[in-house]
Amino acid sequence: MNEPMAPYSRFVVDGFDANALLGVVRDTRFEQRLLAAGHFRACVQRLVFPRFSLDSGAYTLPIFASGCFAEGMMALAMAVACPQPMWANGRWIGLGQVMVFAEDTELNVRPSPGGWQWAVLLIPRDVLQRAALLRVGRELRLPQRGWYSRPVCPADAGSLCYGVNKALADAASWAGMVTPAQWEALADFVLSVFVDAVSASDTGPERRAGGTWMERHRDTLVRRAETYLKAQLDRPFDSRALSLALGVGERQLERLFRDAFGHGPCQWHQLARLNLARSALQHSGEGDSVTEIAGRFGFSHLGRFSGLYRNVFGECPRDTLRY
């Protein structure tokens, strides 16, 4: 039986909702946390072809996203728009760098403040290599495990960004009225712009997949610190206890968190609690109250909680609960 023709989908999240953003990349769960105050809006688009998929999202505010790509699929990713370098798995990634992830690799990413658009192609390794042989006459140098990022020259980076946006715009304009031949041509086009970008960036000296020892060490420390703090969300932040638990100086932890999240561990702790409280308010059950939910996440002073919540999410907790 033939596979169904690939669909195009688009949805908008107006106001931060972590649950609504969980599946922004196909067959994955990326936990996302808002990192800056203001009105959040996301537009997410998806193209699903018979053997691979393309996801793209445009966000108005920085978030921290953490998760693993779809099982058994390679991921080719790029920041289509990002004012400044973004932090990914312990490394700073500039605009125009292609990221190539081996199967089942984890990604922890934070964009710089300002608008951010990303694109992710999920594809089986053999499908990608066959396309490369047809397109450029050779297989690509792909990581067997972990990931790598490499700069792409401005022309190739621009072609990839243009290709992603053109493919999404074309699919949106068809509004479901499309022939199989058009979908096949669109699939070939999407795959070709990614193959061109990766092949143009993989001819230089190969960098060890997963980054340097220092990058991996920094990322491991941040992950350990997150795990510790997540277990303390119902308690006041204790910088000394965090430092002792990790065996790392408080100043070093402050620097690591500012690289990874744009703020220190104390604000991480506070924002994490506020994000969890928002999710609980958005998906509350009958009988839940703002006071009960605030107390659940360690906010004992309701007025202070309401002020912090309003500053980050732009609305009062009771308005979220009503919504």
GROMACS .gro file of C-alpha atoms in nm:
model
  323
    1MET     CA    1   0.000   0.000   0.000
    2ASN     CA    2   0.133   0.345  -0.086
    3GLU     CA    3   0.207   0.583   0.198
    4PRO     CA    4  -0.032   0.879   0.230
    5MET     CA    5   0.070   1.206   0.071
    6ALA     CA    6   0.272   1.425   0.308
    7PRO     CA    7   0.068   1.688   0.493
    8TYR     CA    8   0.146   2.046   0.584
    9SER     CA    9   0.041   2.178   0.924
   10ARG     CA   10   0.072   2.509   1.106
   11PHE     CA   11  -0.028   2.615   1.454
   12VAL     CA   12   0.021   2.924   1.669
   13VAL     CA   13   0.075   2.935   2.046
   14ASP     CA   14  -0.029   3.279   2.171
   15GLY     CA   15   0.090   3.304   2.530
   16PHE     CA   16   0.346   3.062   2.670
   17ASP     CA   17   0.215   2.705   2.711
   18ALA     CA   18   0.485   2.443   2.769
   19ASN     CA   19   0.245   2.153   2.707
   20ALA     CA   20   0.140   2.292   2.369
   21LEU     CA   21   0.506   2.314   2.266
   22LEU     CA   22   0.613   1.964   2.373
   23GLY     CA   23   0.586   1.812   2.026
   24VAL     CA   24   0.718   2.094   1.809
   25VAL     CA   25   0.958   1.846   1.647
   26ARG     CA   26   0.790   1.536   1.505
   27ASP     CA   27   0.778   1.228   1.731
   28THR     CA   28   0.971   1.403   2.009
   29ARG     CA   29   0.907   1.564   2.346
   30PHE     CA   30   1.100   1.885   2.398
   31GLU     CA   31   1.041   2.038   2.739
   32GLN     CA   32   1.049   2.416   2.710
   33ARG     CA   33   1.076   2.689   2.970
   34LEU     CA   34   1.026   3.061   2.920
   35LEU     CA   35   1.337   3.263   3.009
   36ALA     CA   36   1.230   3.625   2.960
   37ALA     CA   37   0.939   3.848   3.049
   38GLY     CA   38   0.693   3.963   2.786
   39HIS     CA   39   0.423   3.829   2.559
   40PHE     CA   40   0.527   3.499   2.405
   41ARG     CA   41   0.408   3.389   2.063
   42ALA     CA   42   0.520   3.091   1.857
   43CYS     CA   43   0.435   2.987   1.504
   44VAL     CA   44   0.521   2.624   1.430
   45GLN     CA   45   0.504   2.462   1.086
   46ARG     CA   46   0.556   2.103   0.974
   47LEU     CA   47   0.599   1.917   0.647
   48VAL     CA   48   0.580   1.536   0.660
   49PHE     CA   49   0.711   1.346   0.359
   50PRO     CA   50   0.711   0.966   0.315
   51ARG     CA   51   1.068   0.920   0.446
   52PHE     CA   52   1.153   1.240   0.637
   53SER     CA   53   1.000   1.550   0.795
   54LEU     CA   54   1.075   1.920   0.832
   55ASP     CA   55   0.975   2.124   1.135
   56SER     CA   56   1.027   2.496   1.181
   57GLY     CA   57   0.931   2.732   1.461
   58ALA     CA   58   0.949   3.107   1.507
   59TYR     CA   59   0.949   3.234   1.868
   60THR     CA   60   0.926   3.592   1.993
   61LEU     CA   61   1.101   3.530   2.328
   62PRO     CA   62   1.393   3.309   2.437
   63ILE     CA   63   1.314   2.970   2.585
   64PHE     CA   64   1.523   2.682   2.710
   65ALA     CA   65   1.440   2.357   2.531
   66SER     CA   66   1.560   2.011   2.628
   67GLY     CA   67   1.488   1.672   2.475
   68CYS     CA   68   1.597   1.394   2.239
   69PHE     CA   69   1.517   1.368   1.871
   70ALA     CA   70   1.295   1.092   1.730
   71GLU     CA   71   1.420   0.739   1.784
   72GLY     CA   72   1.634   0.605   1.501
   73MET     CA   73   1.637   0.935   1.311
   74MET     CA   74   1.922   1.172   1.235
   75ALA     CA   75   1.853   1.542   1.281
   76LEU     CA   76   1.990   1.826   1.070
   77ALA     CA   77   1.926   2.158   1.241
   78MET     CA   78   1.995   2.524   1.186
   79ALA     CA   79   1.896   2.860   1.330
   80VAL     CA   80   1.720   3.020   1.036
   81ALA     CA   81   1.708   3.351   1.224
   82CYS     CA   82   1.888   3.434   1.550
   83PRO     CA   83   2.026   3.781   1.636
   84GLN     CA   84   2.322   3.644   1.836
   85PRO     CA   85   2.486   3.303   1.887
   86MET     CA   86   2.274   3.049   2.074
   87TRP     CA   87   2.389   2.806   2.343
   88ALA     CA   88   2.355   2.437   2.252
   89ASN     CA   89   2.494   2.140   2.449
   90GLY     CA   90   2.771   2.350   2.606
   91ARG     CA   91   2.872   2.526   2.284
   92TRP     CA   92   2.800   2.863   2.128
   93ILE     CA   93   2.645   2.822   1.782
   94GLY     CA   94   2.646   3.119   1.548
   95LEU     CA   95   2.398   3.197   1.276
   96GLY     CA   96   2.480   2.997   0.965
   97GLN     CA   97   2.613   2.688   1.142
   98VAL     CA   98   2.465   2.351   1.054
   99MET     CA   99   2.417   2.106   1.342
  100VAL     CA  100   2.415   1.734   1.260
  101PHE     CA  101   2.290   1.495   1.529
  102ALA     CA  102   2.335   1.117   1.522
  103GLU     CA  103   2.038   0.901   1.608
  104ASP     CA  104   1.871   0.956   1.948
  105THR     CA  105   2.101   1.245   2.046
  106GLU     CA  106   1.996   1.488   2.318
  107LEU     CA  107   1.973   1.863   2.258
  108ASN     CA  108   1.968   2.137   2.519
  109VAL     CA  109   1.938   2.477   2.353
  110ARG     CA  110   1.886   2.842   2.445
  111PRO     CA  111   1.860   3.114   2.181
  112SER     CA  112   1.973   3.470   2.239
  113PRO     CA  113   1.711   3.732   2.329
  114GLY     CA  114   1.501   3.850   2.038
  115GLY     CA  115   1.316   3.668   1.763
  116TRP     CA  116   1.432   3.314   1.686
  117GLN     CA  117   1.346   3.079   1.403
  118TRP     CA  118   1.477   2.722   1.390
  119ALA     CA  119   1.445   2.436   1.143
  120VAL     CA  120   1.497   2.062   1.199
  121LEU     CA  121   1.503   1.790   0.933
  122LEU     CA  122   1.448   1.438   1.073
  123ILE     CA  123   1.566   1.166   0.836
  124PRO     CA  124   1.698   0.806   0.841
  125ARG     CA  125   2.073   0.786   0.781
  126ASP     CA  126   2.042   0.564   0.474
  127VAL     CA  127   1.790   0.796   0.307
  128LEU     CA  128   2.018   1.094   0.366
  129GLN     CA  129   2.324   0.916   0.229
  130ARG     CA  130   2.141   0.797  -0.083
  131ALA     CA  131   2.028   1.153  -0.148
  132ALA     CA  132   2.386   1.277  -0.101
  133LEU     CA  133   2.524   1.024  -0.350
  134LEU     CA  134   2.273   1.141  -0.609
  135ARG     CA  135   2.318   1.509  -0.531
  136VAL     CA  136   2.692   1.554  -0.469
  137GLY     CA  137   2.839   1.219  -0.577
  138ARG     CA  138   2.959   1.108  -0.233
  139GLU     CA  139   2.835   1.016   0.112
  140LEU     CA  140   2.835   1.280   0.384
  141ARG     CA  141   3.068   1.267   0.683
  142LEU     CA  142   2.808   1.204   0.949
  143PRO     CA  143   2.867   1.138   1.321
  144GLN     CA  144   2.813   0.780   1.435
  145ARG     CA  145   2.719   0.912   1.778
  146GLY     CA  146   2.683   1.252   1.938
  147TRP     CA  147   2.672   1.557   1.716
  148TYR     CA  148   2.878   1.823   1.546
  149SER     CA  149   2.833   2.179   1.428
  150ARG     CA  150   3.025   2.342   1.148
  151PRO     CA  151   3.016   2.689   0.993
  152VAL     CA  152   2.862   2.723   0.650
  153CYS     CA  153   2.968   2.999   0.413
  154PRO     CA  154   2.715   3.284   0.394
  155ALA     CA  155   2.598   3.184   0.045
  156ASP     CA  156   2.524   2.822   0.147
  157ALA     CA  157   2.367   2.930   0.476
  158GLY     CA  158   2.151   3.180   0.292
  159SER     CA  159   2.043   2.916   0.042
  160LEU     CA  160   1.937   2.682   0.324
  161CYS     CA  161   1.742   2.954   0.506
  162TYR     CA  162   1.576   3.058   0.181
  163GLY     CA  163   1.498   2.696   0.096
  164VAL     CA  164   1.333   2.627   0.431
  165ASN     CA  165   1.115   2.937   0.413
  166LYS     CA  166   1.026   2.883   0.047
  167ALA     CA  167   0.921   2.521   0.107
  168LEU     CA  168   0.699   2.621   0.399
  169ALA     CA  169   0.550   2.916   0.208
  170ASP     CA  170   0.478   2.702  -0.097
  171ALA     CA  171   0.309   2.431   0.111
  172ALA     CA  172   0.100   2.690   0.296
  173SER     CA  173  -0.011   2.854  -0.029
  174TRP     CA  174  -0.135   2.523  -0.170
  175ALA     CA  175  -0.386   2.490   0.116
  176GLY     CA  176  -0.423   2.117   0.058
  177MET     CA  177  -0.485   2.150  -0.315
  178VAL     CA  178  -0.167   1.982  -0.436
  179THR     CA  179  -0.078   1.699  -0.671
  180PRO     CA  180   0.152   1.406  -0.584
  181ALA     CA  181   0.403   1.541  -0.835
  182GLN     CA  182   0.415   1.876  -0.652
  183TRP     CA  183   0.475   1.704  -0.318
  184GLU     CA  184   0.750   1.491  -0.468
  185ALA     CA  185   0.917   1.797  -0.617
  186LEU     CA  186   0.892   1.978  -0.284
  187ALA     CA  187   1.047   1.682  -0.100
  188ASP     CA  188   1.338   1.674  -0.347
  189PHE     CA  189   1.387   2.049  -0.305
  190VAL     CA  190   1.389   2.038   0.077
  191LEU     CA  191   1.633   1.748   0.084
  192SER     CA  192   1.862   1.910  -0.172
  193VAL     CA  193   1.910   2.234   0.024
  194PHE     CA  194   2.002   2.041   0.339
  195VAL     CA  195   2.239   1.807   0.154
  196ASP     CA  196   2.407   2.107  -0.012
  197ALA     CA  197   2.458   2.283   0.322
  198VAL     CA  198   2.594   1.975   0.503
  199SER     CA  199   2.820   1.869   0.215
  200ALA     CA  200   2.962   2.222   0.190
  201SER     CA  201   3.052   2.218   0.560
  202ASP     CA  202   3.190   1.864   0.606
  203THR     CA  203   3.501   1.881   0.387
  204GLY     CA  204   3.735   2.041   0.640
  205PRO     CA  205   3.911   1.885   0.940
  206GLU     CA  206   3.666   1.671   1.130
  207ARG     CA  207   3.589   1.786   1.480
  208ARG     CA  208   3.519   1.522   1.739
  209ALA     CA  209   3.146   1.459   1.760
  210GLY     CA  210   2.998   1.600   2.080
  211GLY     CA  211   3.251   1.880   2.114
  212THR     CA  212   3.563   1.926   2.323
  213TRP     CA  213   3.613   1.782   2.669
  214MET     CA  214   3.551   2.126   2.820
  215GLU     CA  215   3.224   2.170   2.632
  216ARG     CA  216   3.101   1.829   2.743
  217HIS     CA  217   3.214   1.899   3.099
  218ARG     CA  218   3.030   2.232   3.106
  219ASP     CA  219   2.715   2.074   2.969
  220THR     CA  220   2.735   1.788   3.223
  221LEU     CA  221   2.770   2.034   3.511
  222VAL     CA  222   2.469   2.232   3.396
  223ARG     CA  223   2.262   1.913   3.362
  224ARG     CA  224   2.367   1.800   3.713
  225ALA     CA  225   2.282   2.141   3.855
  226GLU     CA  226   1.940   2.130   3.687
  227THR     CA  227   1.869   1.786   3.831
  228TYR     CA  228   1.961   1.906   4.180
  229LEU     CA  229   1.754   2.224   4.156
  230LYS     CA  230   1.449   2.041   4.018
  231ALA     CA  231   1.443   1.838   4.339
  232GLN     CA  232   1.447   2.161   4.544
  233LEU     CA  233   1.168   2.355   4.372
  234ASP     CA  234   0.950   2.356   4.683
  235ARG     CA  235   1.230   2.513   4.891
  236PRO     CA  236   1.412   2.849   4.892
  237PHE     CA  237   1.719   2.868   4.670
  238ASP     CA  238   2.047   2.788   4.851
  239SER     CA  239   2.356   2.881   4.649
  240ARG     CA  240   2.600   2.725   4.895
  241ALA     CA  241   2.412   2.393   4.905
  242LEU     CA  242   2.412   2.379   4.524
  243SER     CA  243   2.785   2.450   4.512
  244LEU     CA  244   2.862   2.180   4.768
  245ALA     CA  245   2.639   1.925   4.594
  246LEU     CA  246   2.827   1.972   4.266
  247GLY     CA  247   3.175   2.033   4.407
  248VAL     CA  248   3.201   2.353   4.203
  249GLY     CA  249   3.256   2.710   4.320
  250GLU     CA  250   2.957   2.945   4.335
  251ARG     CA  251   3.115   3.192   4.093
  252GLN     CA  252   3.185   2.918   3.839
  253LEU     CA  253   2.825   2.800   3.862
  254GLU     CA  254   2.706   3.157   3.812
  255ARG     CA  255   2.912   3.183   3.492
  256LEU     CA  256   2.794   2.845   3.364
  257PHE     CA  257   2.428   2.929   3.420
  258ARG     CA  258   2.462   3.269   3.254
  259ASP     CA  259   2.608   3.100   2.947
  260ALA     CA  260   2.342   2.830   2.937
  261PHE     CA  261   2.033   3.026   3.040
  262GLY     CA  262   2.120   3.396   3.029
  263HIS     CA  263   2.085   3.431   3.406
  264GLY     CA  264   2.221   3.284   3.730
  265PRO     CA  265   2.104   2.974   3.921
  266CYS     CA  266   1.890   3.175   4.164
  267GLN     CA  267   1.681   3.318   3.881
  268TRP     CA  268   1.679   2.973   3.713
  269HIS     CA  269   1.523   2.834   4.031
  270GLN     CA  270   1.262   3.108   4.042
  271LEU     CA  271   1.174   3.088   3.672
  272ALA     CA  272   1.150   2.710   3.688
  273ARG     CA  273   0.896   2.735   3.970
  274LEU     CA  274   0.699   3.002   3.785
  275ASN     CA  275   0.692   2.792   3.466
  276LEU     CA  276   0.567   2.489   3.658
  277ALA     CA  277   0.306   2.700   3.832
  278ARG     CA  278   0.186   2.833   3.495
  279SER     CA  279   0.151   2.482   3.357
  280ALA     CA  280  -0.045   2.380   3.667
  281LEU     CA  281  -0.273   2.684   3.634
  282GLN     CA  282  -0.334   2.620   3.263
  283HIS     CA  283  -0.424   2.257   3.323
  284SER     CA  284  -0.584   2.280   3.666
  285GLY     CA  285  -0.861   2.057   3.787
  286GLU     CA  286  -1.187   2.143   3.956
  287GLY     CA  287  -1.127   2.292   4.298
  288ASP     CA  288  -0.770   2.407   4.232
  289SER     CA  289  -0.691   2.760   4.345
  290VAL     CA  290  -0.411   3.007   4.283
  291THR     CA  291  -0.314   2.989   4.650
  292GLU     CA  292  -0.290   2.609   4.649
  293ILE     CA  293  -0.090   2.597   4.327
  294ALA     CA  294   0.146   2.873   4.440
  295GLY     CA  295   0.213   2.691   4.766
  296ARG     CA  296   0.274   2.366   4.577
  297PHE     CA  297   0.578   2.528   4.414
  298GLY     CA  298   0.718   2.700   4.721
  299PHE     CA  299   0.556   3.044   4.694
  300SER     CA  300   0.430   3.119   5.043
  301HIS     CA  301   0.350   3.488   4.981
  302LEU     CA  302   0.060   3.511   4.735
  303GLY     CA  303   0.110   3.880   4.656
  304ARG     CA  304   0.477   3.832   4.574
  305PHE     CA  305   0.396   3.527   4.362
  306SER     CA  306   0.133   3.722   4.169
  307GLY     CA  307   0.375   4.008   4.102
  308LEU     CA  308   0.653   3.779   3.981
  309TYR     CA  309   0.410   3.582   3.767
  310ARG     CA  310   0.265   3.894   3.605
  311ASN     CA  311   0.612   4.033   3.529
  312VAL     CA  312   0.712   3.716   3.342
  313PHE     CA  313   0.389   3.607   3.171
  314GLY     CA  314   0.209   3.940   3.132
  315GLU     CA  315  -0.107   3.833   3.315
  316CYS     CA  316  -0.226   3.760   3.667
  317PRO     CA  317  -0.231   3.399   3.791
  318ARG     CA  318  -0.609   3.412   3.837
  319ASP     CA  319  -0.648   3.507   3.469
  320THR     CA  320  -0.448   3.202   3.363
  321LEU     CA  321  -0.660   2.983   3.591
  322ARG     CA  322  -0.981   3.119   3.436
  323TYR     CA  323  -0.849   3.070   3.084
   0.00000   0.00000   0.00000
